[in-house]
Short mmCIF file of C-alpha atoms in Angstrom, two decimals:
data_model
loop_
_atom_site.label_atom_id
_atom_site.label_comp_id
_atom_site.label_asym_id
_atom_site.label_seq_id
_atom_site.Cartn_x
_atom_site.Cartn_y
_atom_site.Cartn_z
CA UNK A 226 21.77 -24.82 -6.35
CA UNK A 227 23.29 -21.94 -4.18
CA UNK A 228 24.15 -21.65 -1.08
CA UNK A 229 22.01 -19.85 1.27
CA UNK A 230 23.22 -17.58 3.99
CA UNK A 231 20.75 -15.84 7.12
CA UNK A 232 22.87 -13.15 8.09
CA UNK A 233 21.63 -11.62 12.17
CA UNK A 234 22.45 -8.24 12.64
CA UNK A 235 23.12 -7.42 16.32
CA UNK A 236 22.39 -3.53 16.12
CA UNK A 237 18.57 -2.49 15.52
CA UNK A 238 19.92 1.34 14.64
CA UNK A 239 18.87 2.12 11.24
CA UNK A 240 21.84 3.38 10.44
CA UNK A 241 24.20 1.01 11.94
CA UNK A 242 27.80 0.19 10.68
CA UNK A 243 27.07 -3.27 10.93
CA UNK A 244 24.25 -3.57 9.56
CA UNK A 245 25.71 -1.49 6.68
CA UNK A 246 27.99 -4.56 6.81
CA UNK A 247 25.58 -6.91 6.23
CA UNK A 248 24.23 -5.19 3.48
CA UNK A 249 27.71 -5.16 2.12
CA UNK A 250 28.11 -8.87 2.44
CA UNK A 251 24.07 -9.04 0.45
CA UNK A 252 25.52 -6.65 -2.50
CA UNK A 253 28.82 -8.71 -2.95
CA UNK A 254 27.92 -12.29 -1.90
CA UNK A 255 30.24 -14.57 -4.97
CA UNK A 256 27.88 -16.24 -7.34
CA UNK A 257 26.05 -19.33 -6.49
CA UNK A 258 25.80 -17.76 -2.97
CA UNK A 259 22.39 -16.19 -1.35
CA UNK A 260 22.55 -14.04 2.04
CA UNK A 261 19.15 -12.67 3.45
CA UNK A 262 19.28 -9.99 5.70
CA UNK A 263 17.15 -11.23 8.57
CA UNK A 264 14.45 -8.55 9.24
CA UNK A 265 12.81 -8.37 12.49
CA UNK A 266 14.99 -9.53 15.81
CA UNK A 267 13.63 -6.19 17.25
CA UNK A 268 10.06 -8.22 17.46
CA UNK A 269 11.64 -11.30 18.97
CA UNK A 270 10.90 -11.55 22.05
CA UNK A 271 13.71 -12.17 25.37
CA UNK A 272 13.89 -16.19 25.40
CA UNK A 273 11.65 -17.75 27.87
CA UNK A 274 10.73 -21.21 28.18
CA UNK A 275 7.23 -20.80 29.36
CA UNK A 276 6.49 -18.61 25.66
CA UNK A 277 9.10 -21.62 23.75
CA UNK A 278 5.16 -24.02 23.32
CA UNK A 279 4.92 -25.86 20.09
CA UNK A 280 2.33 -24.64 18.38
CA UNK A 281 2.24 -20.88 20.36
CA UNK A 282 5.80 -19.64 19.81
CA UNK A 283 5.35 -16.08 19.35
CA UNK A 284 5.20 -15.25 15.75
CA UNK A 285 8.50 -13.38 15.28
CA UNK A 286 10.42 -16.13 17.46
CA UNK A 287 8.97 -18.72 14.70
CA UNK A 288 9.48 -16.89 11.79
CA UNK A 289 13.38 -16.46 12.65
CA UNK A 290 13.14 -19.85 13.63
CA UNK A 291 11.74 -20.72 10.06
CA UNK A 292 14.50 -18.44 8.09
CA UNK A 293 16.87 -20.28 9.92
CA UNK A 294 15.60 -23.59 9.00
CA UNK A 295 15.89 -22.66 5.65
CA UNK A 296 19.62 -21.14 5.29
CA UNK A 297 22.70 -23.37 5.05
CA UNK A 298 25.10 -21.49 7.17
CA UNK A 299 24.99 -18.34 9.34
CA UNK A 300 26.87 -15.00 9.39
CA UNK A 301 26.86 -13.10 12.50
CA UNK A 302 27.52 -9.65 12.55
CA UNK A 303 28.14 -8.16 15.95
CA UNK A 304 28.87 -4.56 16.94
CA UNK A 305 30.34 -4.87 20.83
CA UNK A 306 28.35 -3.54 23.24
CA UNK A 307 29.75 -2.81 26.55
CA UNK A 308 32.58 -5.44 25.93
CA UNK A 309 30.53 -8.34 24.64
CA UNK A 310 27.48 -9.42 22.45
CA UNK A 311 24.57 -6.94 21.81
CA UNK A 312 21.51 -8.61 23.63
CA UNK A 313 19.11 -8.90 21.02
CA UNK A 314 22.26 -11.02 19.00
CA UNK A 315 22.08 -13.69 22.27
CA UNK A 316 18.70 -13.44 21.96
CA UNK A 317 18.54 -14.60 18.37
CA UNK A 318 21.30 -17.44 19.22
CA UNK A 319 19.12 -18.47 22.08
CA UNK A 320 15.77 -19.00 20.40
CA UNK A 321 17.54 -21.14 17.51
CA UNK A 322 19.31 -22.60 20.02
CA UNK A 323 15.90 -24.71 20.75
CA UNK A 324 15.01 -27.38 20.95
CA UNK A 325 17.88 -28.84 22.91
CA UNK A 326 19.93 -30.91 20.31
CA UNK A 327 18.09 -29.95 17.34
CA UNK A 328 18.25 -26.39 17.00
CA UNK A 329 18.25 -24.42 14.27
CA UNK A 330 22.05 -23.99 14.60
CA UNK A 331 22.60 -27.50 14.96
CA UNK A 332 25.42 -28.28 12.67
CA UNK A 333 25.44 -25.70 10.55
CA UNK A 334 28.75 -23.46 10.02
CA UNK A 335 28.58 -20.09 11.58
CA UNK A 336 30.93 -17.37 10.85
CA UNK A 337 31.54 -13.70 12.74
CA UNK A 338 31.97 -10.89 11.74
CA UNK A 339 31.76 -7.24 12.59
CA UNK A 340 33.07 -3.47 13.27
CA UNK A 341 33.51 -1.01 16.20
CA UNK A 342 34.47 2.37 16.82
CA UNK A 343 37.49 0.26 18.94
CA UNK A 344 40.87 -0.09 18.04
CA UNK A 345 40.23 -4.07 18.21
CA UNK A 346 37.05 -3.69 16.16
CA UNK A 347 34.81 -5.56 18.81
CA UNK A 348 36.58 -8.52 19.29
CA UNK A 349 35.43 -9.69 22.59
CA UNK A 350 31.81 -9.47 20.91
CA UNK A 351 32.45 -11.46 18.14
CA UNK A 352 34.85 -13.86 20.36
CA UNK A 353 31.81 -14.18 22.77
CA UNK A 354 29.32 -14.42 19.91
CA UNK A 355 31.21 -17.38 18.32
CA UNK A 356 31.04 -19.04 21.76
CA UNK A 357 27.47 -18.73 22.10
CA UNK A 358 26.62 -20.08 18.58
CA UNK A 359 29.02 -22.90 19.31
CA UNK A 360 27.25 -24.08 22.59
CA UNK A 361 23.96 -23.40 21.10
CA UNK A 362 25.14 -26.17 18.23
CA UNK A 363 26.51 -24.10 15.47
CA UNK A 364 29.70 -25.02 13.60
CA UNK A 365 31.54 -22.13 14.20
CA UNK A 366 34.33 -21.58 12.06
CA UNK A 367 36.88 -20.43 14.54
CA UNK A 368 39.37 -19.39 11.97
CA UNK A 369 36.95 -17.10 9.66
CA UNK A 370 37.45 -13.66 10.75
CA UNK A 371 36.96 -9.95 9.98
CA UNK A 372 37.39 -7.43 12.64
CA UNK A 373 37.08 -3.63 11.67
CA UNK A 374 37.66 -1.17 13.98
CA UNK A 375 37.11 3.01 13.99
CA UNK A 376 33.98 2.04 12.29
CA UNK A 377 32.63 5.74 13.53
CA UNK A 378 35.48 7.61 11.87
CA UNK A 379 36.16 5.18 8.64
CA UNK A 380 32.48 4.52 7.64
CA UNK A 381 31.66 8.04 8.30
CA UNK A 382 31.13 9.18 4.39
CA UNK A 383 32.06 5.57 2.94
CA UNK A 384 29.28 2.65 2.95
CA UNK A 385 31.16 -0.74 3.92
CA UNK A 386 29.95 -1.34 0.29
CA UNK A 387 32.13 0.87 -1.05
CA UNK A 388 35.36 -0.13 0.96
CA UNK A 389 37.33 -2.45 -1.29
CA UNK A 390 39.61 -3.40 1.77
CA UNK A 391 36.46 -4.36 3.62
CA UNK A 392 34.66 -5.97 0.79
CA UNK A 393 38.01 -7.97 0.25
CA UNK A 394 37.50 -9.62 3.72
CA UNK A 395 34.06 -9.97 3.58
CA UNK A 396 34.34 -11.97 0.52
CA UNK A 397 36.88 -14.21 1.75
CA UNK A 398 34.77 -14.36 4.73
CA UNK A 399 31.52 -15.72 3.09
CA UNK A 400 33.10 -17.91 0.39
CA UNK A 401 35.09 -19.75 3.55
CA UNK A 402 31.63 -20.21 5.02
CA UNK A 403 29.94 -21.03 1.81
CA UNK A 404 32.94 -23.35 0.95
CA UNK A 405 31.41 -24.98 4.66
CA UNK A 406 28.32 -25.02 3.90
CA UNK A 407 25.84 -27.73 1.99
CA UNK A 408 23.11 -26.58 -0.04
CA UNK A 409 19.62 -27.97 1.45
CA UNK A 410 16.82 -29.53 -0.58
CA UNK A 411 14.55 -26.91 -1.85
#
């Protein structure tokens, strides 16, 4: 049985380093390991108690909430926005985050990862995206890490994909999560 992996994206630009990331991560997950691409946090709308009703959560909030309840672990990928998490990436963590306790988080490891045009490669992002998943119940593995920075100038003619350096990491990166990670029933 393999492991399965929801990846969140936390840039909705098309053509978005980090989302070329992701699909990096898709195209060289190690056997016996699935990552899905979550489509769709564009339609999710901003966290709000009053829309969280059983049985009337908005239709994108429940589908993430549904391809979350169906992965095994969870890798972030965060660009850094200002200094810290992109909001539709918070967004995400906070709707899984629900119900108290029993999120869709809950327990499950989390990993970070992610590149910037930066010299640090959006560290505070990812630092204050793994602090978010944490409190929202993930188990973040503090330790797993890949920062990339000058995304603008080094992905400029070279897919992530393509970047053996990069795919090194990644790979390292997902089979430490994997490693984490227990299959669920099917």
């Amino acid at each position: 049985m393999s492991v399965r992996i929801l990846a969140l994206v936390g840039s909705l630009r098309a053509g978005s380093h980090n989302r070329q990331l992701a699909e990096a991560a898709v195209k060289h997950a190690p056997e016996g390991v699935e990552i899905e691409l979550f489509e769709g946090l564009a339609d999710v709308p901003f966290y709000n108690e009053d829309l969280d009703v059983e049985g009337d959560v908005p239709a994108a909030a429940a589908r993430l909430r549904a391809a979350a309840g169906a992965t095994d672990a969870f890798l972030l990928v965060s660009p850094e926005y200002n200094g810290t998490i992109p909001a539709v990436l918070k967004n995400a963590i906070d709707w899984l985050s629900r119900p108290y306790g029993a999120g869709a988080l809950s327990g499950k490891p989390v990993a970070v990862v992610g590149t910037a045009f930066g010299q640090f490669g959006g560290v505070w992002a990812q630092d204050d995206t793994r602090k978010a998943a944490g409190i929202a119940g993930g188990t973040v593995l503090e330790d797993v890490k890949l920062s990339i920075p000058g995304s603008v100038t080094r992905f400029a003619e070279l897919h992530p994909a393509d970047d053996a350096e990069v795919v090194e990491g990644l790979t390292k990166v997902i089979e430490q999560l994997s490693s984490q990670a227990a299959p669920a029933a099917a």
